[in-house]
XYZ file of C-alpha atoms in Angstrom:
320
model
C 204.654 13.647 -73.035
C 203.882 15.557 -76.197
C 200.223 15.043 -77.097
C 198.588 16.060 -80.375
C 194.816 16.445 -80.567
C 193.413 16.475 -84.098
C 190.374 18.729 -84.037
C 188.884 21.488 -86.169
C 189.208 23.983 -83.278
C 190.768 24.207 -79.826
C 187.599 25.963 -78.640
C 185.341 22.928 -79.210
C 184.179 21.918 -75.745
C 185.380 18.293 -75.803
C 188.713 19.252 -77.374
C 189.144 21.964 -74.760
C 188.496 19.485 -71.933
C 191.052 17.018 -73.295
C 193.680 19.757 -73.643
C 193.000 20.966 -70.096
C 193.244 17.427 -68.701
C 196.503 16.751 -70.557
C 198.148 19.941 -69.340
C 196.911 19.303 -65.803
C 198.852 16.015 -65.902
C 202.032 17.835 -66.944
C 201.987 17.122 -70.683
C 202.596 19.412 -73.653
C 199.388 19.532 -75.689
C 198.915 20.961 -79.154
C 195.665 21.080 -81.141
C 196.027 20.756 -84.914
C 193.273 21.345 -87.435
C 193.435 18.237 -89.692
C 192.567 20.201 -92.834
C 195.681 22.345 -92.285
C 197.946 19.287 -92.185
C 199.839 18.482 -95.397
C 201.252 15.036 -96.161
C 204.232 13.780 -98.170
C 204.939 10.226 -99.327
C 207.641 8.881 -101.629
C 207.619 5.131 -101.003
C 210.264 5.288 -98.278
C 209.226 8.174 -96.050
C 206.019 9.571 -94.626
C 206.244 13.232 -93.598
C 203.784 15.676 -92.111
C 203.605 19.443 -92.491
C 201.417 22.055 -90.843
C 200.883 25.272 -92.771
C 203.859 24.197 -94.935
C 206.217 23.783 -91.986
C 207.441 20.284 -91.131
C 205.773 18.882 -88.037
C 207.825 17.518 -85.190
C 206.465 14.154 -84.121
C 204.717 13.638 -80.806
C 204.290 10.766 -78.368
C 200.603 10.087 -79.019
C 197.703 11.421 -81.114
C 194.088 11.786 -79.986
C 191.885 12.053 -83.105
C 188.656 14.063 -82.953
C 187.765 13.897 -86.642
C 184.542 15.639 -87.678
C 182.268 13.896 -90.161
C 182.495 16.903 -92.499
C 186.216 16.215 -93.058
C 186.063 12.461 -92.632
C 188.065 11.311 -95.675
C 190.881 13.835 -95.395
C 190.925 13.657 -91.600
C 191.328 9.886 -91.605
C 194.157 10.168 -94.132
C 195.935 12.498 -91.680
C 195.363 10.030 -88.819
C 196.772 7.227 -90.949
C 199.815 9.327 -91.879
C 200.680 9.726 -88.179
C 200.414 5.940 -87.844
C 202.779 5.472 -90.811
C 205.283 7.684 -88.978
C 205.097 5.317 -85.986
C 203.099 7.601 -83.679
C 200.634 5.752 -81.387
C 196.974 6.654 -81.909
C 194.214 6.600 -79.326
C 191.733 5.684 -82.085
C 193.076 4.358 -85.380
C 191.823 5.448 -88.787
C 190.527 1.942 -89.467
C 188.473 1.835 -86.260
C 187.061 5.330 -86.802
C 186.071 4.444 -90.367
C 184.418 1.236 -89.136
C 182.327 3.143 -86.605
C 181.370 5.797 -89.184
C 179.909 3.178 -91.540
C 176.818 2.506 -89.467
C 175.408 -0.359 -91.497
C 178.743 -2.186 -91.677
C 179.289 -1.767 -87.935
C 175.807 -3.189 -87.280
C 176.625 -6.130 -89.552
C 179.880 -6.674 -87.644
C 178.138 -6.628 -84.266
C 175.328 -8.909 -85.401
C 177.826 -11.415 -86.831
C 179.546 -11.625 -83.417
C 176.413 -12.171 -81.356
C 175.781 -8.596 -80.153
C 172.055 -7.888 -79.986
C 171.000 -4.973 -82.197
C 167.547 -3.488 -82.837
C 165.612 -4.872 -85.784
C 166.903 -2.898 -88.783
C 165.780 -2.389 -92.379
C 167.523 -0.635 -95.247
C 166.322 0.260 -98.734
C 166.864 2.989 -101.328
C 163.204 3.907 -101.815
C 161.038 5.787 -99.287
C 157.959 3.711 -100.146
C 159.867 0.467 -99.593
C 161.144 1.628 -96.214
C 157.692 2.748 -95.101
C 156.275 -0.635 -96.111
C 158.980 -2.428 -94.116
C 158.335 -0.557 -90.854
C 156.270 -3.501 -89.616
C 159.441 -5.630 -89.647
C 160.949 -3.425 -86.929
C 157.818 -3.360 -84.751
C 156.113 -0.233 -86.118
C 156.479 3.367 -84.989
C 158.188 4.966 -83.174
C 161.347 4.167 -85.129
C 164.905 5.421 -85.351
C 165.883 6.950 -88.691
C 169.668 6.932 -88.993
C 171.869 8.510 -91.661
C 174.567 6.010 -92.618
C 177.160 8.808 -92.769
C 175.512 11.234 -90.349
C 177.083 13.401 -87.677
C 176.570 12.513 -84.035
C 174.299 15.484 -83.288
C 172.217 15.249 -86.445
C 172.536 11.702 -87.721
C 169.875 9.940 -85.611
C 166.198 10.927 -85.546
C 163.114 9.443 -83.919
C 159.838 9.457 -85.850
C 156.729 8.885 -83.760
C 154.149 8.494 -86.546
C 153.915 7.126 -90.077
C 153.244 10.652 -91.355
C 156.428 12.074 -89.849
C 158.359 9.007 -91.018
C 157.196 9.437 -94.607
C 158.147 13.117 -94.615
C 161.560 12.379 -93.121
C 162.306 9.562 -95.566
C 161.365 11.573 -98.638
C 163.406 14.576 -97.498
C 166.521 12.595 -96.555
C 166.535 10.258 -99.550
C 165.793 13.226 -101.812
C 169.087 14.764 -100.684
C 170.944 11.636 -101.744
C 171.634 10.275 -98.255
C 171.490 6.574 -97.409
C 169.734 5.579 -94.207
C 168.420 2.726 -92.116
C 165.253 2.429 -90.061
C 165.500 0.735 -86.683
C 163.281 -0.460 -83.896
C 162.872 2.000 -81.008
C 161.040 1.210 -77.760
C 159.712 4.498 -76.422
C 157.836 3.635 -73.256
C 159.559 0.619 -71.710
C 163.123 0.968 -72.955
C 165.968 3.203 -71.848
C 168.299 5.005 -74.192
C 171.699 4.509 -72.535
C 175.098 5.888 -73.579
C 178.194 4.117 -72.263
C 181.691 5.599 -72.473
C 184.267 2.847 -73.011
C 187.973 3.660 -72.615
C 190.678 1.060 -73.148
C 188.121 -1.741 -73.273
C 186.458 -0.802 -69.970
C 183.113 0.919 -69.421
C 183.978 3.962 -67.295
C 180.702 5.941 -67.259
C 177.083 5.676 -68.355
C 174.145 8.024 -68.706
C 170.477 7.628 -69.519
C 169.187 10.041 -72.143
C 165.674 11.414 -71.875
C 164.792 13.092 -75.200
C 162.115 15.761 -75.424
C 158.833 14.154 -76.454
C 155.701 15.684 -77.929
C 157.228 16.462 -81.322
C 156.834 14.533 -84.554
C 160.549 13.988 -84.764
C 163.657 14.934 -82.844
C 167.279 13.964 -82.624
C 168.401 11.898 -79.676
C 171.173 14.303 -78.705
C 169.723 17.766 -79.147
C 167.850 18.844 -76.040
C 168.105 15.459 -74.347
C 168.458 15.405 -70.553
C 171.290 13.193 -69.256
C 171.241 11.300 -65.962
C 174.158 9.301 -64.597
C 173.321 5.631 -63.997
C 174.906 2.402 -62.804
C 175.271 -0.185 -65.550
C 173.928 -3.691 -65.302
C 176.385 -6.465 -66.088
C 174.758 -7.269 -69.485
C 174.937 -3.583 -70.444
C 178.588 -3.335 -69.449
C 179.543 -6.491 -71.350
C 177.650 -5.416 -74.488
C 179.308 -1.974 -74.514
C 182.827 -3.307 -73.898
C 182.524 -6.077 -76.504
C 181.162 -3.569 -79.050
C 184.076 -1.155 -78.607
C 186.562 -4.029 -78.836
C 185.021 -5.471 -82.007
C 185.089 -2.096 -83.741
C 188.635 -1.531 -82.426
C 188.014 1.767 -80.636
C 190.054 2.697 -77.565
C 187.613 5.533 -76.829
C 183.992 5.008 -77.802
C 180.486 5.996 -76.847
C 178.228 2.966 -77.229
C 174.525 3.727 -77.441
C 172.206 0.931 -76.484
C 168.555 0.308 -75.854
C 168.099 -1.238 -72.421
C 164.808 -3.139 -72.288
C 163.672 -4.434 -68.866
C 164.075 -8.204 -68.558
C 165.807 -8.352 -71.927
C 169.295 -8.182 -73.415
C 170.533 -4.664 -74.265
C 170.483 -3.814 -77.956
C 173.350 -1.744 -79.379
C 172.207 0.756 -82.008
C 175.175 3.142 -82.352
C 178.906 3.449 -81.699
C 180.661 6.821 -81.841
C 184.406 7.449 -82.010
C 184.400 11.132 -80.940
C 181.854 11.361 -78.118
C 180.955 14.654 -76.482
C 182.536 14.818 -73.017
C 181.311 17.873 -71.025
C 177.676 16.734 -70.934
C 178.598 13.261 -69.677
C 181.023 14.736 -67.133
C 178.296 17.031 -65.793
C 175.812 14.150 -65.524
C 178.201 11.666 -63.884
C 180.489 13.972 -61.887
C 183.519 12.151 -63.349
C 186.651 13.614 -64.933
C 186.315 11.623 -68.153
C 188.851 13.706 -70.068
C 191.584 12.695 -67.620
C 190.639 9.028 -68.004
C 191.162 9.352 -71.760
C 194.512 11.097 -71.217
C 195.597 8.270 -68.918
C 194.764 5.776 -71.662
C 196.793 7.879 -74.115
C 199.726 7.660 -71.677
C 199.446 3.855 -71.620
C 199.374 3.614 -75.410
C 202.349 5.974 -75.739
C 204.268 3.684 -73.359
C 203.583 0.687 -75.618
C 200.572 -0.741 -73.801
C 198.436 -3.345 -75.618
C 195.528 -2.131 -77.747
C 191.964 -3.381 -77.843
C 190.660 -5.054 -80.975
C 192.633 -6.258 -83.987
C 196.334 -5.352 -84.380
C 197.113 -2.507 -86.782
C 199.579 -2.854 -89.696
C 203.220 -2.046 -88.923
C 204.146 1.598 -89.607
C 206.194 2.510 -92.685
C 208.699 4.345 -90.496
C 209.588 2.550 -87.217
C 208.591 4.481 -84.122
C 211.207 6.158 -81.972
C 210.517 3.632 -79.233
C 211.271 0.700 -81.568
C 214.404 2.378 -82.932
C 215.632 2.996 -79.397
C 214.983 -0.640 -78.452
C 216.928 -1.874 -81.481
C 219.796 0.482 -80.704
C 219.936 -0.745 -77.096
C 219.970 -4.355 -78.271
C 222.847 -3.581 -80.680
C 224.858 -1.877 -77.957
C 224.337 -4.830 -75.651
């Protein structure tokens, strides 16, 4: 197959692993920087160019869209879909996962347990509402944050107040969520094609007023319980992601609570912790989608330009 990975750089560790896995399975893999892709529409055609040269279409696209280029990157993903190219993660599903409050509302409406969550525009209001989520420690989450920097834990009211004033002062929207520090487990589940394929427990560095969950955290491979597996798989399906990292809080003798879903999860760290070749699992799912396999979640709109597979099927039917 011809596989296109949309990523800011081929040297990014997760992008590099996907390219290696694709080539190891005999595929042609190209990495395109989404901001270098130009698009053309005229009501009848949807064309793509790269550095002003027309792009040849591929068999499947694996999007790895950074938050810093979210709007333009998703437009590029959608343009590939309009040309009839199968996508591992669609623009709609990525956008749904990036809007953290809306994704939490979606999960809550479909019976997925989530941590108690509050949202307000004023730091004083949020601080006053901390009691509604069980008090500190709490998660402070940027609604449009990046994976590595968008989730913070505040262990005291003083650190929470400082964080809220700084973040809201920069014009960012955020939510404050319940976080169980001593009895809960912060678990990340990788879901591919609707199936949980790997899971790790994250142990963040404690002893600081605040820290992000991802930076400096130690990962340990674990076996999922059945409730954890079901919660992660249902979450990915509801959001419509073929590849997703679902973060959940696993409380002993309680239902797991989903607090985050990510459409471009980091792979090398999870591979090292679990000993699994996760990049190859994602490539295998890309192969299935390129062959016309069913997708998880809601069906996407029909492309503007029929895919080569559909045109070939129509031609065969006409010849018959």
